Amino acid sequence: MTNIADTMQSLYQRFGDIPGVQIELHRSLLAIRIDNENASATVFLQGAQLSHYERKDEPPIIWCSPLNDYSEGKPLRGGIPVCWPWFGDLDKNPDIVSAKPLAKNAAAHGLARNRLWQLDAVEALNPGQTRMTLSLDLKAEQEQAWPFATHLSLEVTVGEDLRLAFNVRNHSDSTVTFSSALHTYFAVSHITQVSLEGLQGLDYIDCMLDWSHHCQQGALSIDREVDRIYLGTSRVITLQDQGWARSIAVQTEGSDSTVVWNPWNEKARRLSNFPDSAFADMLCIETANADQDCVTLEPGCSHQLAVTITGQALN
Ligand code: TA6
């Protein structure tokens, strides 16, 4: 197990000459910071977790908690956690999810966000766009909860838009099924100033109402704790923010489910690394393969879950 100093030196040797690339150490976690003409972003090797993304001279698009302590093995609160090979509470997943009979007392949102990924490539595509690729190889014999040889990769493209493409390739001899999500925490001017367009008419599972099914009527505004899995969401969802006079388009690939979550005040007080008042500053719109939208892969097959996040001024 190489130590942090060796890893940091190796990353600088490999990527330090690329314009706008910084290698950062936040307490015990290494991160790559990208700055280019259009935007800046930070991605941690732990969990391949993007923590920050903002465009020049604009309020941040991604929210990250100021209470994170950046300790090893503890996912950051905020950013875009990669949730895999199960989304949320494993016991709430469909029985077909391969980890269910294997993982006991499993932590929420799977194992990928707690692992140390490796940085494979950083490319300055042009002065305003930088792409980095991270990967994680899981060996069957090392994973009690997921004993299937699997290659994960995450491609992050930082520019006028932000795009994450999460790829899972099944290198085992078994057919496997997983659920997953790119668990995006969006920054908002104030939770009472925002609404979500593009969900109207969709079926959703309301996790606050015993996982009962409902149909979304019109745009979604948030005035309480919301924890919903929208189904059939292969269209664009738009976050309208009147306070910052902007809209954020969330376009997905390989996903037919989207989770919308805000803890509101009560749950905010119970959450770790989450300021009590921060429910007003964020809204999760999570690009997922959740519940019935879970993914089954034959040996040798792969699946890509991707999201493109585009901000524009409200006209
Ligand atoms: O995606 C919504 C959710 O499952 C919520 O129920 C809440 O638990 C949130 O994820 C945060 O999960 P975490 O494990 O990061 O605290």
Short mmCIF file of C-alpha atoms and ligand atoms in Angstrom, two decimals:
data_model
loop_
_atom_site.label_atom_id
_atom_site.label_comp_id
_atom_site.label_asym_id
_atom_site.label_seq_id
_atom_site.Cartn_x
_atom_site.Cartn_y
_atom_site.Cartn_z
CA MET A 1 0.00 0.00 0.00
CA THR A 2 1.90 3.10 -1.16
CA ASN A 3 1.68 6.05 1.21
CA ILE A 4 0.06 9.38 0.44
CA ALA A 5 3.38 11.15 -0.23
CA ASP A 6 4.40 8.54 -2.83
CA THR A 7 1.01 8.73 -4.50
CA MET A 8 1.07 12.53 -4.51
CA GLN A 9 4.56 12.55 -6.05
CA SER A 10 3.54 10.02 -8.69
CA LEU A 11 0.44 12.05 -9.60
CA TYR A 12 2.51 15.23 -9.93
CA GLN A 13 5.06 13.42 -12.13
CA ARG A 14 2.31 12.08 -14.41
CA PHE A 15 -0.12 14.99 -14.55
CA GLY A 16 1.51 18.04 -12.97
CA ASP A 17 2.50 19.60 -16.33
CA ILE A 18 -1.07 19.65 -17.69
CA PRO A 19 -2.45 23.22 -17.68
CA GLY A 20 -4.78 23.92 -14.76
CA VAL A 21 -4.11 20.65 -12.88
CA GLN A 22 -3.32 20.74 -9.15
CA ILE A 23 -2.88 17.76 -6.84
CA GLU A 24 -4.30 18.61 -3.41
CA LEU A 25 -4.19 16.95 0.00
CA HIS A 26 -7.27 17.59 2.17
CA ARG A 27 -6.32 16.16 5.59
CA SER A 28 -5.87 12.47 4.61
CA LEU A 29 -7.57 12.51 1.19
CA LEU A 30 -5.91 13.23 -2.15
CA ALA A 31 -7.80 15.21 -4.77
CA ILE A 32 -7.25 16.53 -8.27
CA ARG A 33 -8.28 20.13 -8.86
CA ILE A 34 -8.97 21.31 -12.41
CA ASP A 35 -9.07 24.95 -13.46
CA ASN A 36 -9.70 25.96 -17.08
CA GLU A 37 -11.13 28.95 -18.95
CA ASN A 38 -14.73 27.90 -18.30
CA ALA A 39 -14.86 26.21 -14.92
CA SER A 40 -13.14 24.59 -11.96
CA ALA A 41 -13.75 21.25 -10.25
CA THR A 42 -12.26 19.00 -7.59
CA VAL A 43 -12.37 15.19 -7.64
CA PHE A 44 -11.20 12.99 -4.75
CA LEU A 45 -9.45 9.64 -5.35
CA GLN A 46 -11.56 8.21 -2.53
CA GLY A 47 -14.76 7.12 -4.24
CA ALA A 48 -13.86 9.10 -7.40
CA GLN A 49 -16.07 11.67 -5.69
CA LEU A 50 -16.43 15.05 -7.29
CA SER A 51 -16.80 17.58 -4.48
CA HIS A 52 -16.87 20.92 -6.29
CA TYR A 53 -17.86 22.30 -9.69
CA GLU A 54 -18.43 25.91 -10.60
CA ARG A 55 -18.28 28.01 -13.73
CA LYS A 56 -16.28 31.23 -13.89
CA ASP A 57 -17.92 34.17 -12.07
CA GLU A 58 -21.04 32.21 -11.12
CA PRO A 59 -22.34 30.72 -7.87
CA PRO A 60 -21.30 27.03 -7.48
CA ILE A 61 -23.45 24.44 -9.25
CA ILE A 62 -22.50 21.59 -6.89
CA TRP A 63 -22.93 21.82 -3.10
CA CYS A 64 -20.44 20.32 -0.64
CA SER A 65 -20.75 20.41 3.15
CA PRO A 66 -18.41 22.75 5.05
CA LEU A 67 -18.39 20.16 7.86
CA ASN A 68 -16.58 17.38 5.98
CA ASP A 69 -13.50 16.23 7.93
CA TYR A 70 -11.83 14.52 4.94
CA SER A 71 -10.93 11.43 6.93
CA GLU A 72 -10.06 8.14 5.20
CA GLY A 73 -12.90 5.72 4.60
CA LYS A 74 -15.63 8.31 5.24
CA PRO A 75 -17.52 9.51 2.14
CA LEU A 76 -17.79 13.28 1.77
CA ARG A 77 -21.20 14.79 2.39
CA GLY A 78 -22.07 16.50 -0.86
CA GLY A 79 -20.61 16.64 -4.34
CA ILE A 80 -21.46 13.62 -6.51
CA PRO A 81 -21.01 10.34 -4.59
CA VAL A 82 -20.88 7.24 -6.82
CA CYS A 83 -23.37 4.83 -5.28
CA TRP A 84 -22.78 1.20 -6.42
CA PRO A 85 -23.46 -1.83 -6.39
CA TRP A 86 -26.58 -0.84 -4.46
CA PHE A 87 -28.41 2.46 -4.10
CA GLY A 88 -29.67 3.55 -0.67
CA ASP A 89 -30.60 0.92 1.93
CA LEU A 90 -29.62 -2.51 0.52
CA ASP A 91 -32.63 -4.14 2.18
CA LYS A 92 -34.95 -1.83 0.23
CA ASN A 93 -33.49 -3.02 -3.06
CA PRO A 94 -35.12 -5.65 -5.31
CA ASP A 95 -34.28 -9.23 -4.31
CA ILE A 96 -32.49 -9.71 -7.66
CA VAL A 97 -29.66 -7.32 -6.61
CA SER A 98 -26.68 -9.68 -6.35
CA ALA A 99 -25.23 -8.21 -3.14
CA LYS A 100 -28.41 -8.74 -1.12
CA PRO A 101 -27.74 -12.30 0.11
CA LEU A 102 -24.04 -11.52 0.67
CA ALA A 103 -23.80 -8.17 2.46
CA LYS A 104 -24.83 -8.10 6.09
CA ASN A 105 -25.42 -4.76 7.91
CA ALA A 106 -24.42 -3.09 4.65
CA ALA A 107 -23.72 0.67 4.67
CA ALA A 108 -26.05 2.77 2.52
CA HIS A 109 -25.13 3.41 -1.12
CA GLY A 110 -22.74 0.52 -1.68
CA LEU A 111 -18.97 0.11 -1.46
CA ALA A 112 -17.54 2.10 -4.44
CA ARG A 113 -17.62 5.46 -2.62
CA ASN A 114 -15.40 4.09 0.20
CA ARG A 115 -12.70 2.68 -2.05
CA LEU A 116 -9.50 4.37 -3.29
CA TRP A 117 -9.81 4.74 -7.07
CA GLN A 118 -6.84 5.35 -9.35
CA LEU A 119 -6.38 8.29 -11.70
CA ASP A 120 -5.72 6.88 -15.17
CA ALA A 121 -5.74 9.99 -17.38
CA VAL A 122 -6.12 13.78 -17.42
CA GLU A 123 -6.45 15.56 -20.79
CA ALA A 124 -6.81 19.26 -21.54
CA LEU A 125 -9.20 18.81 -24.52
CA ASN A 126 -9.13 22.57 -25.18
CA PRO A 127 -8.50 25.69 -23.04
CA GLY A 128 -12.04 25.45 -21.65
CA GLN A 129 -12.52 21.69 -21.27
CA THR A 130 -10.58 19.11 -19.24
CA ARG A 131 -11.33 15.38 -19.01
CA MET A 132 -10.13 12.98 -16.34
CA THR A 133 -10.64 9.23 -16.06
CA LEU A 134 -10.56 7.26 -12.82
CA SER A 135 -10.97 3.51 -12.34
CA LEU A 136 -11.40 0.80 -9.74
CA ASP A 137 -10.75 -2.91 -10.29
CA LEU A 138 -12.64 -5.24 -7.96
CA LYS A 139 -11.19 -8.73 -7.51
CA ALA A 140 -13.74 -11.43 -6.67
CA GLU A 141 -11.68 -12.87 -3.83
CA GLN A 142 -11.33 -9.48 -2.11
CA GLU A 143 -14.98 -8.52 -1.95
CA GLN A 144 -17.27 -10.32 0.47
CA ALA A 145 -20.27 -8.19 -0.54
CA TRP A 146 -19.53 -8.36 -4.28
CA PRO A 147 -17.42 -11.45 -5.19
CA PHE A 148 -17.53 -10.72 -8.94
CA ALA A 149 -14.54 -9.45 -10.97
CA THR A 150 -15.69 -6.01 -12.05
CA HIS A 151 -14.04 -2.94 -13.63
CA LEU A 152 -15.48 0.46 -12.72
CA SER A 153 -14.50 3.66 -14.50
CA LEU A 154 -15.61 7.26 -14.17
CA GLU A 155 -14.94 9.84 -16.85
CA VAL A 156 -15.35 13.46 -15.63
CA THR A 157 -15.42 16.25 -18.23
CA VAL A 158 -15.16 19.77 -16.79
CA GLY A 159 -16.08 22.75 -18.95
CA GLU A 160 -19.06 24.96 -19.76
CA ASP A 161 -20.97 21.79 -18.88
CA LEU A 162 -20.11 19.05 -16.40
CA ARG A 163 -20.40 15.44 -17.61
CA LEU A 164 -19.87 12.28 -15.58
CA ALA A 165 -19.95 8.87 -17.29
CA PHE A 166 -19.87 5.88 -14.91
CA ASN A 167 -19.10 2.57 -16.59
CA VAL A 168 -19.44 -0.91 -15.05
CA ARG A 169 -17.95 -3.91 -16.87
CA ASN A 170 -18.68 -7.45 -15.63
CA HIS A 171 -15.47 -9.49 -15.90
CA SER A 172 -16.87 -12.43 -13.91
CA ASP A 173 -18.44 -15.65 -15.18
CA SER A 174 -21.71 -14.78 -13.42
CA THR A 175 -24.69 -12.73 -14.46
CA VAL A 176 -24.94 -9.90 -11.91
CA THR A 177 -27.54 -7.27 -11.01
CA PHE A 178 -26.84 -3.94 -9.30
CA SER A 179 -28.52 -0.66 -8.52
CA SER A 180 -26.57 2.61 -8.55
CA ALA A 181 -26.72 6.40 -8.68
CA LEU A 182 -24.65 9.49 -9.34
CA HIS A 183 -25.90 11.13 -6.14
CA THR A 184 -25.62 14.79 -7.16
CA TYR A 185 -25.99 17.51 -4.52
CA PHE A 186 -26.92 20.74 -6.34
CA ALA A 187 -26.26 24.14 -4.76
CA VAL A 188 -29.34 26.41 -4.70
CA SER A 189 -29.88 30.08 -3.74
CA HIS A 190 -32.57 28.96 -1.27
CA ILE A 191 -34.70 25.81 -1.32
CA THR A 192 -37.88 27.92 -1.39
CA GLN A 193 -36.65 29.67 -4.56
CA VAL A 194 -36.36 26.56 -6.71
CA SER A 195 -38.63 24.18 -8.62
CA LEU A 196 -38.09 21.09 -10.80
CA GLU A 197 -39.56 20.86 -14.30
CA GLY A 198 -39.75 17.67 -16.36
CA LEU A 199 -41.22 15.31 -13.76
CA GLN A 200 -44.89 16.05 -14.41
CA GLY A 201 -46.96 12.97 -15.12
CA LEU A 202 -44.27 10.55 -13.92
CA ASP A 203 -44.84 7.73 -11.43
CA TYR A 204 -42.74 8.05 -8.26
CA ILE A 205 -42.05 5.99 -5.16
CA ASP A 206 -42.41 8.15 -2.05
CA CYS A 207 -39.89 6.90 0.53
CA MET A 208 -41.53 9.18 3.09
CA LEU A 209 -44.92 7.47 2.60
CA ASP A 210 -43.89 3.85 3.09
CA TRP A 211 -42.58 3.56 -0.47
CA SER A 212 -46.06 4.02 -1.93
CA HIS A 213 -46.53 4.93 -5.60
CA HIS A 214 -47.84 8.35 -6.70
CA CYS A 215 -48.03 10.46 -9.86
CA GLN A 216 -46.29 13.86 -10.08
CA GLN A 217 -48.69 16.69 -10.77
CA GLY A 218 -46.98 19.69 -12.39
CA ALA A 219 -43.60 21.13 -11.35
CA LEU A 220 -42.07 20.03 -8.02
CA SER A 221 -41.42 22.62 -5.31
CA ILE A 222 -39.86 21.67 -1.97
CA ASP A 223 -41.46 22.65 1.34
CA ARG A 224 -40.73 19.55 3.49
CA GLU A 225 -38.45 16.48 3.52
CA VAL A 226 -38.65 14.91 0.07
CA ASP A 227 -37.18 11.49 -0.75
CA ARG A 228 -38.65 10.15 -4.01
CA ILE A 229 -37.61 7.75 -6.75
CA TYR A 230 -39.11 9.00 -10.04
CA LEU A 231 -39.51 6.30 -12.69
CA GLY A 232 -39.41 6.74 -16.48
CA THR A 233 -37.15 9.81 -16.23
CA SER A 234 -35.19 9.41 -19.45
CA ARG A 235 -35.96 13.03 -20.36
CA VAL A 236 -34.28 16.28 -19.27
CA ILE A 237 -35.04 17.51 -15.75
CA THR A 238 -34.54 21.24 -15.13
CA LEU A 239 -33.80 22.94 -11.81
CA GLN A 240 -35.19 26.47 -11.99
CA ASP A 241 -33.53 28.79 -9.45
CA GLN A 242 -35.26 32.18 -9.23
CA GLY A 243 -32.85 33.42 -6.55
CA TRP A 244 -29.79 32.97 -8.76
CA ALA A 245 -31.81 33.64 -11.96
CA ARG A 246 -30.56 30.46 -13.57
CA SER A 247 -31.75 27.07 -14.70
CA ILE A 248 -29.71 23.85 -14.54
CA ALA A 249 -30.52 21.13 -17.06
CA VAL A 250 -29.85 17.54 -15.93
CA GLN A 251 -29.59 15.23 -18.96
CA THR A 252 -29.05 11.52 -18.40
CA GLU A 253 -27.92 8.45 -20.37
CA GLY A 254 -28.44 4.85 -19.29
CA SER A 255 -30.88 5.86 -16.56
CA ASP A 256 -34.65 5.55 -16.27
CA SER A 257 -34.95 6.65 -12.63
CA THR A 258 -34.11 9.85 -10.77
CA VAL A 259 -34.03 10.35 -7.00
CA VAL A 260 -35.04 13.74 -5.59
CA TRP A 261 -34.01 14.34 -1.98
CA ASN A 262 -33.99 17.17 0.49
CA PRO A 263 -33.72 16.37 4.23
CA TRP A 264 -35.52 19.56 5.39
CA ASN A 265 -34.96 20.70 8.97
CA GLU A 266 -35.64 17.62 11.13
CA LYS A 267 -33.47 15.14 9.20
CA ALA A 268 -30.82 17.83 8.64
CA ARG A 269 -30.23 17.88 12.39
CA ARG A 270 -29.66 14.09 12.38
CA LEU A 271 -27.32 13.94 9.40
CA SER A 272 -23.55 13.64 9.91
CA ASN A 273 -21.32 16.43 8.54
CA PHE A 274 -24.37 18.48 7.60
CA PRO A 275 -25.06 21.96 9.07
CA ASP A 276 -28.59 22.17 10.53
CA SER A 277 -29.54 25.02 8.18
CA ALA A 278 -27.92 23.56 5.05
CA PHE A 279 -31.16 21.94 3.84
CA ALA A 280 -31.96 25.41 2.46
CA ASP A 281 -28.76 25.48 0.36
CA MET A 282 -28.99 22.18 -1.52
CA LEU A 283 -31.18 19.78 -3.46
CA CYS A 284 -30.22 16.28 -4.56
CA ILE A 285 -31.22 15.28 -8.10
CA GLU A 286 -29.68 11.83 -8.45
CA THR A 287 -29.21 10.15 -11.82
CA ALA A 288 -29.91 6.53 -10.96
CA ASN A 289 -30.53 2.92 -11.85
CA ALA A 290 -32.70 2.44 -8.77
CA ASP A 291 -35.48 0.06 -7.74
CA GLN A 292 -37.05 -1.55 -10.85
CA ASP A 293 -34.49 0.33 -13.00
CA CYS A 294 -31.65 -1.84 -11.58
CA VAL A 295 -29.18 -3.24 -14.17
CA THR A 296 -28.45 -6.90 -15.03
CA LEU A 297 -25.14 -7.65 -16.79
CA GLU A 298 -24.20 -10.91 -18.48
CA PRO A 299 -20.53 -11.96 -18.22
CA GLY A 300 -18.34 -9.65 -20.32
CA CYS A 301 -21.06 -7.00 -20.71
CA SER A 302 -20.99 -3.40 -19.50
CA HIS A 303 -23.39 -0.55 -18.67
CA GLN A 304 -22.87 3.22 -18.68
CA LEU A 305 -24.74 5.65 -16.44
CA ALA A 306 -24.07 9.26 -17.43
CA VAL A 307 -25.23 12.77 -16.56
CA THR A 308 -24.59 16.10 -18.29
CA ILE A 309 -25.21 19.20 -16.19
CA THR A 310 -25.73 22.48 -18.08
CA GLY A 311 -26.35 25.85 -16.48
CA GLN A 312 -27.90 28.85 -18.22
CA ALA A 313 -29.27 32.25 -17.24
CA LEU A 314 -33.03 32.46 -16.77
CA ASN A 315 -34.35 34.64 -19.58
O1 TA6 B 1 -30.69 9.55 -2.00
C1 TA6 B 1 -31.47 9.84 -0.89
C2 TA6 B 1 -30.87 9.15 0.32
O2 TA6 B 1 -30.99 7.76 0.22
C3 TA6 B 1 -31.56 9.72 1.56
O3 TA6 B 1 -32.48 8.82 2.09
C4 TA6 B 1 -30.39 10.05 2.50
O4 TA6 B 1 -30.06 8.95 3.29
C5 TA6 B 1 -29.32 10.41 1.48
O5 TA6 B 1 -29.48 9.44 0.44
C6 TA6 B 1 -27.94 10.53 2.04
O6 TA6 B 1 -27.40 9.28 2.21
P1 TA6 B 1 -25.97 9.18 2.98
O7 TA6 B 1 -25.73 7.74 3.19
O8 TA6 B 1 -24.97 9.86 2.08
O9 TA6 B 1 -26.18 9.95 4.26
#
